[in-house]
mmCIF file of C-alpha atoms in Angstrom:
data_model
loop_
_atom_site.group_PDB
_atom_site.id
_atom_site.type_symbol
_atom_site.label_atom_id
_atom_site.label_comp_id
_atom_site.label_asym_id
_atom_site.label_seq_id
_atom_site.Cartn_x
_atom_site.Cartn_y
_atom_site.Cartn_z
ATOM 1 C CA MET M 10 -65.786 44.031 22.058
ATOM 2 C CA ALA M 11 -63.473 42.779 19.471
ATOM 3 C CA SER M 12 -64.780 42.886 16.023
ATOM 4 C CA ARG M 13 -66.086 39.728 14.381
ATOM 5 C CA LEU M 14 -67.477 38.381 11.221
ATOM 6 C CA ASN M 15 -70.643 36.021 11.302
ATOM 7 C CA PRO M 16 -73.464 35.141 9.219
ATOM 8 C CA TYR M 17 -76.774 36.972 9.222
ATOM 9 C CA LEU M 18 -79.550 35.233 7.199
ATOM 10 C CA ASN M 19 -82.617 36.688 5.758
ATOM 11 C CA PHE M 20 -85.959 34.654 5.742
ATOM 12 C CA ASN M 21 -89.299 35.198 3.991
ATOM 13 C CA GLY M 22 -91.173 34.813 7.220
ATOM 14 C CA ASP M 23 -90.139 31.783 8.790
ATOM 15 C CA ALA M 24 -86.947 33.217 10.895
ATOM 16 C CA ARG M 25 -88.331 32.425 14.092
ATOM 17 C CA GLN M 26 -88.971 28.503 13.040
ATOM 18 C CA ALA M 27 -85.402 28.788 11.436
ATOM 19 C CA MET M 28 -83.416 30.470 14.465
ATOM 20 C CA GLU M 29 -85.181 27.975 16.839
ATOM 21 C CA PHE M 30 -84.213 24.941 14.406
ATOM 22 C CA TYR M 31 -80.509 26.326 14.637
ATOM 23 C CA LYS M 32 -80.608 26.454 18.273
ATOM 24 C CA GLU M 33 -81.700 22.643 18.359
ATOM 25 C CA VAL M 34 -78.719 22.076 15.899
ATOM 26 C CA PHE M 35 -75.802 24.065 18.023
ATOM 27 C CA GLY M 36 -77.485 24.653 21.299
ATOM 28 C CA GLY M 37 -76.599 28.246 22.995
ATOM 29 C CA THR M 38 -78.392 31.221 24.040
ATOM 30 C CA LEU M 39 -81.369 32.614 21.572
ATOM 31 C CA ALA M 40 -82.594 36.186 21.477
ATOM 32 C CA LEU M 41 -85.503 37.081 19.273
ATOM 33 C CA ASN M 42 -87.284 40.441 18.723
ATOM 34 C CA SER M 43 -89.993 40.783 16.733
ATOM 35 C CA TYR M 44 -91.228 43.975 14.454
ATOM 36 C CA GLY M 45 -94.122 44.387 17.051
ATOM 37 C CA GLU M 46 -91.204 45.056 19.958
ATOM 38 C CA PHE M 47 -89.579 47.698 17.934
ATOM 39 C CA GLY M 48 -92.652 49.872 17.601
ATOM 40 C CA GLN M 49 -94.674 48.364 15.057
ATOM 41 C CA PRO M 50 -97.225 46.323 17.267
ATOM 42 C CA ASP M 51 -100.243 46.716 14.894
ATOM 43 C CA ALA M 52 -98.283 46.170 11.788
ATOM 44 C CA PRO M 53 -99.302 42.911 9.671
ATOM 45 C CA ASN M 54 -95.648 41.614 10.278
ATOM 46 C CA ALA M 55 -95.707 42.467 13.921
ATOM 47 C CA ASP M 56 -94.935 38.741 15.079
ATOM 48 C CA LYS M 57 -92.425 38.315 12.369
ATOM 49 C CA ILE M 58 -88.568 38.595 13.434
ATOM 50 C CA MET M 59 -86.889 41.566 12.716
ATOM 51 C CA HIS M 60 -83.502 40.542 14.749
ATOM 52 C CA GLY M 61 -82.537 37.201 15.936
ATOM 53 C CA MET M 62 -79.245 36.341 17.244
ATOM 54 C CA LEU M 63 -77.789 32.727 18.595
ATOM 55 C CA GLU M 64 -74.834 32.561 20.355
ATOM 56 C CA THR M 65 -73.212 29.230 21.313
ATOM 57 C CA ALA M 66 -70.743 28.252 23.903
ATOM 58 C CA GLY M 67 -68.441 26.802 21.161
ATOM 59 C CA GLY M 68 -68.087 30.487 19.855
ATOM 60 C CA PHE M 69 -70.675 30.438 16.989
ATOM 61 C CA THR M 70 -72.825 33.264 16.345
ATOM 62 C CA LEU M 71 -75.685 33.319 13.851
ATOM 63 C CA MET M 72 -78.187 36.289 13.221
ATOM 64 C CA GLY M 73 -81.153 36.301 11.032
ATOM 65 C CA ALA M 74 -84.235 38.188 10.367
ATOM 66 C CA ASP M 75 -87.516 37.934 8.296
ATOM 67 C CA ASN M 76 -87.375 40.311 5.290
ATOM 68 C CA PRO M 77 -89.825 43.241 5.595
ATOM 69 C CA PRO M 78 -92.768 43.096 3.626
ATOM 70 C CA GLY M 79 -91.996 43.786 -0.143
ATOM 71 C CA MET M 80 -88.612 42.852 0.128
ATOM 72 C CA GLU M 81 -88.395 38.984 -0.356
ATOM 73 C CA SER M 82 -85.026 37.341 -1.044
ATOM 74 C CA GLU M 83 -84.013 34.057 -2.774
ATOM 75 C CA GLN M 84 -82.477 31.449 -0.382
ATOM 76 C CA GLY M 85 -79.357 29.973 -0.926
ATOM 77 C CA GLY M 86 -78.347 32.426 -3.724
ATOM 78 C CA SER M 87 -74.739 33.002 -3.619
ATOM 79 C CA TYR M 88 -73.374 31.970 -0.344
ATOM 80 C CA SER M 89 -72.936 28.902 1.958
ATOM 81 C CA VAL M 90 -72.303 28.662 5.532
ATOM 82 C CA SER M 91 -69.269 26.469 6.341
ATOM 83 C CA LEU M 92 -68.413 24.368 9.523
ATOM 84 C CA SER M 93 -65.189 22.855 9.850
ATOM 85 C CA GLY M 94 -62.799 21.397 12.491
ATOM 86 C CA ASP M 95 -61.227 18.134 13.551
ATOM 87 C CA ASP M 96 -64.194 17.169 16.137
ATOM 88 C CA GLU M 97 -65.448 14.226 13.838
ATOM 89 C CA ALA M 98 -68.490 13.376 16.297
ATOM 90 C CA GLU M 99 -69.507 16.931 16.873
ATOM 91 C CA LEU M 100 -69.442 17.914 13.088
ATOM 92 C CA ARG M 101 -71.238 14.861 11.989
ATOM 93 C CA GLY M 102 -73.994 15.510 14.835
ATOM 94 C CA TYR M 103 -74.526 19.019 13.157
ATOM 95 C CA TRP M 104 -74.395 17.466 9.613
ATOM 96 C CA GLU M 105 -77.149 14.988 10.536
ATOM 97 C CA LYS M 106 -79.337 17.779 12.158
ATOM 98 C CA LEU M 107 -78.762 20.087 9.464
ATOM 99 C CA SER M 108 -79.267 17.795 6.288
ATOM 100 C CA GLU M 109 -82.754 16.003 7.903
ATOM 101 C CA GLY M 110 -85.494 17.448 6.070
ATOM 102 C CA GLY M 111 -83.175 19.117 3.780
ATOM 103 C CA SER M 112 -81.508 18.071 0.506
ATOM 104 C CA VAL M 113 -77.883 16.797 0.216
ATOM 105 C CA SER M 114 -75.768 17.831 -2.851
ATOM 106 C CA VAL M 115 -72.695 16.261 -1.493
ATOM 107 C CA PRO M 116 -72.752 13.311 0.905
ATOM 108 C CA LEU M 117 -70.542 13.745 3.693
ATOM 109 C CA GLU M 118 -67.628 11.168 2.983
ATOM 110 C CA GLN M 119 -63.796 11.062 2.527
ATOM 111 C CA GLN M 120 -62.907 13.392 -0.488
ATOM 112 C CA MET M 121 -59.784 13.254 -2.895
ATOM 113 C CA TRP M 122 -58.071 15.936 -0.740
ATOM 114 C CA GLY M 123 -58.338 13.442 2.436
ATOM 115 C CA ASP M 124 -60.920 15.193 4.587
ATOM 116 C CA VAL M 125 -64.428 14.103 4.978
ATOM 117 C CA PHE M 126 -66.778 16.729 3.375
ATOM 118 C CA GLY M 127 -70.387 17.361 2.499
ATOM 119 C CA MET M 128 -72.747 19.973 1.268
ATOM 120 C CA CYS M 129 -76.353 20.226 2.002
ATOM 121 C CA THR M 130 -79.407 22.783 2.079
ATOM 122 C CA ASP M 131 -81.362 22.458 5.186
ATOM 123 C CA ARG M 132 -85.023 22.675 5.330
ATOM 124 C CA PHE M 133 -85.285 26.515 5.559
ATOM 125 C CA GLY M 134 -83.132 26.922 2.319
ATOM 126 C CA VAL M 135 -79.934 27.731 3.898
ATOM 127 C CA PRO M 136 -76.534 26.254 1.974
ATOM 128 C CA TRP M 137 -74.257 24.437 4.543
ATOM 129 C CA MET M 138 -70.859 22.961 3.818
ATOM 130 C CA VAL M 139 -69.112 20.593 6.347
ATOM 131 C CA ASN M 140 -65.506 19.565 6.515
ATOM 132 C CA ILE M 141 -63.990 17.426 9.026
ATOM 133 C CA SER M 142 -60.394 17.366 9.063
ATOM 134 C CA THR M 143 -58.495 14.098 8.869
ATOM 135 C CA ALA M 144 -54.796 15.633 9.062
ATOM 136 C CA THR M 145 -52.926 14.469 12.014
#
């Protein structure tokens, strides 16, 4: 396997719901493994996600997990997940799904550099940037 770089998102107890949501947004194959499956069947967090991975036909890989007890994190601290390309219909579709139930900080619209760009935070607290290239 070649090396690859992909986002790994941490959640405070709702990784299953978040990863299932991203599968609805992007499609693909989702694998979820709980703490219980990895040797902690009686732990209070046995049903929480220790590792999840979504792989899409378009080549996206998104991983995520619930933080172990006592290791909570602040969502959206110092990162954003960026989607970009020139397939306007596809990217607008992602934007609509990701922003629904979340908050929009920059509406998806034409920007001074010529592209269509927007920023939102989804309902799980993950910040997203979407850029639709208009260069021909």
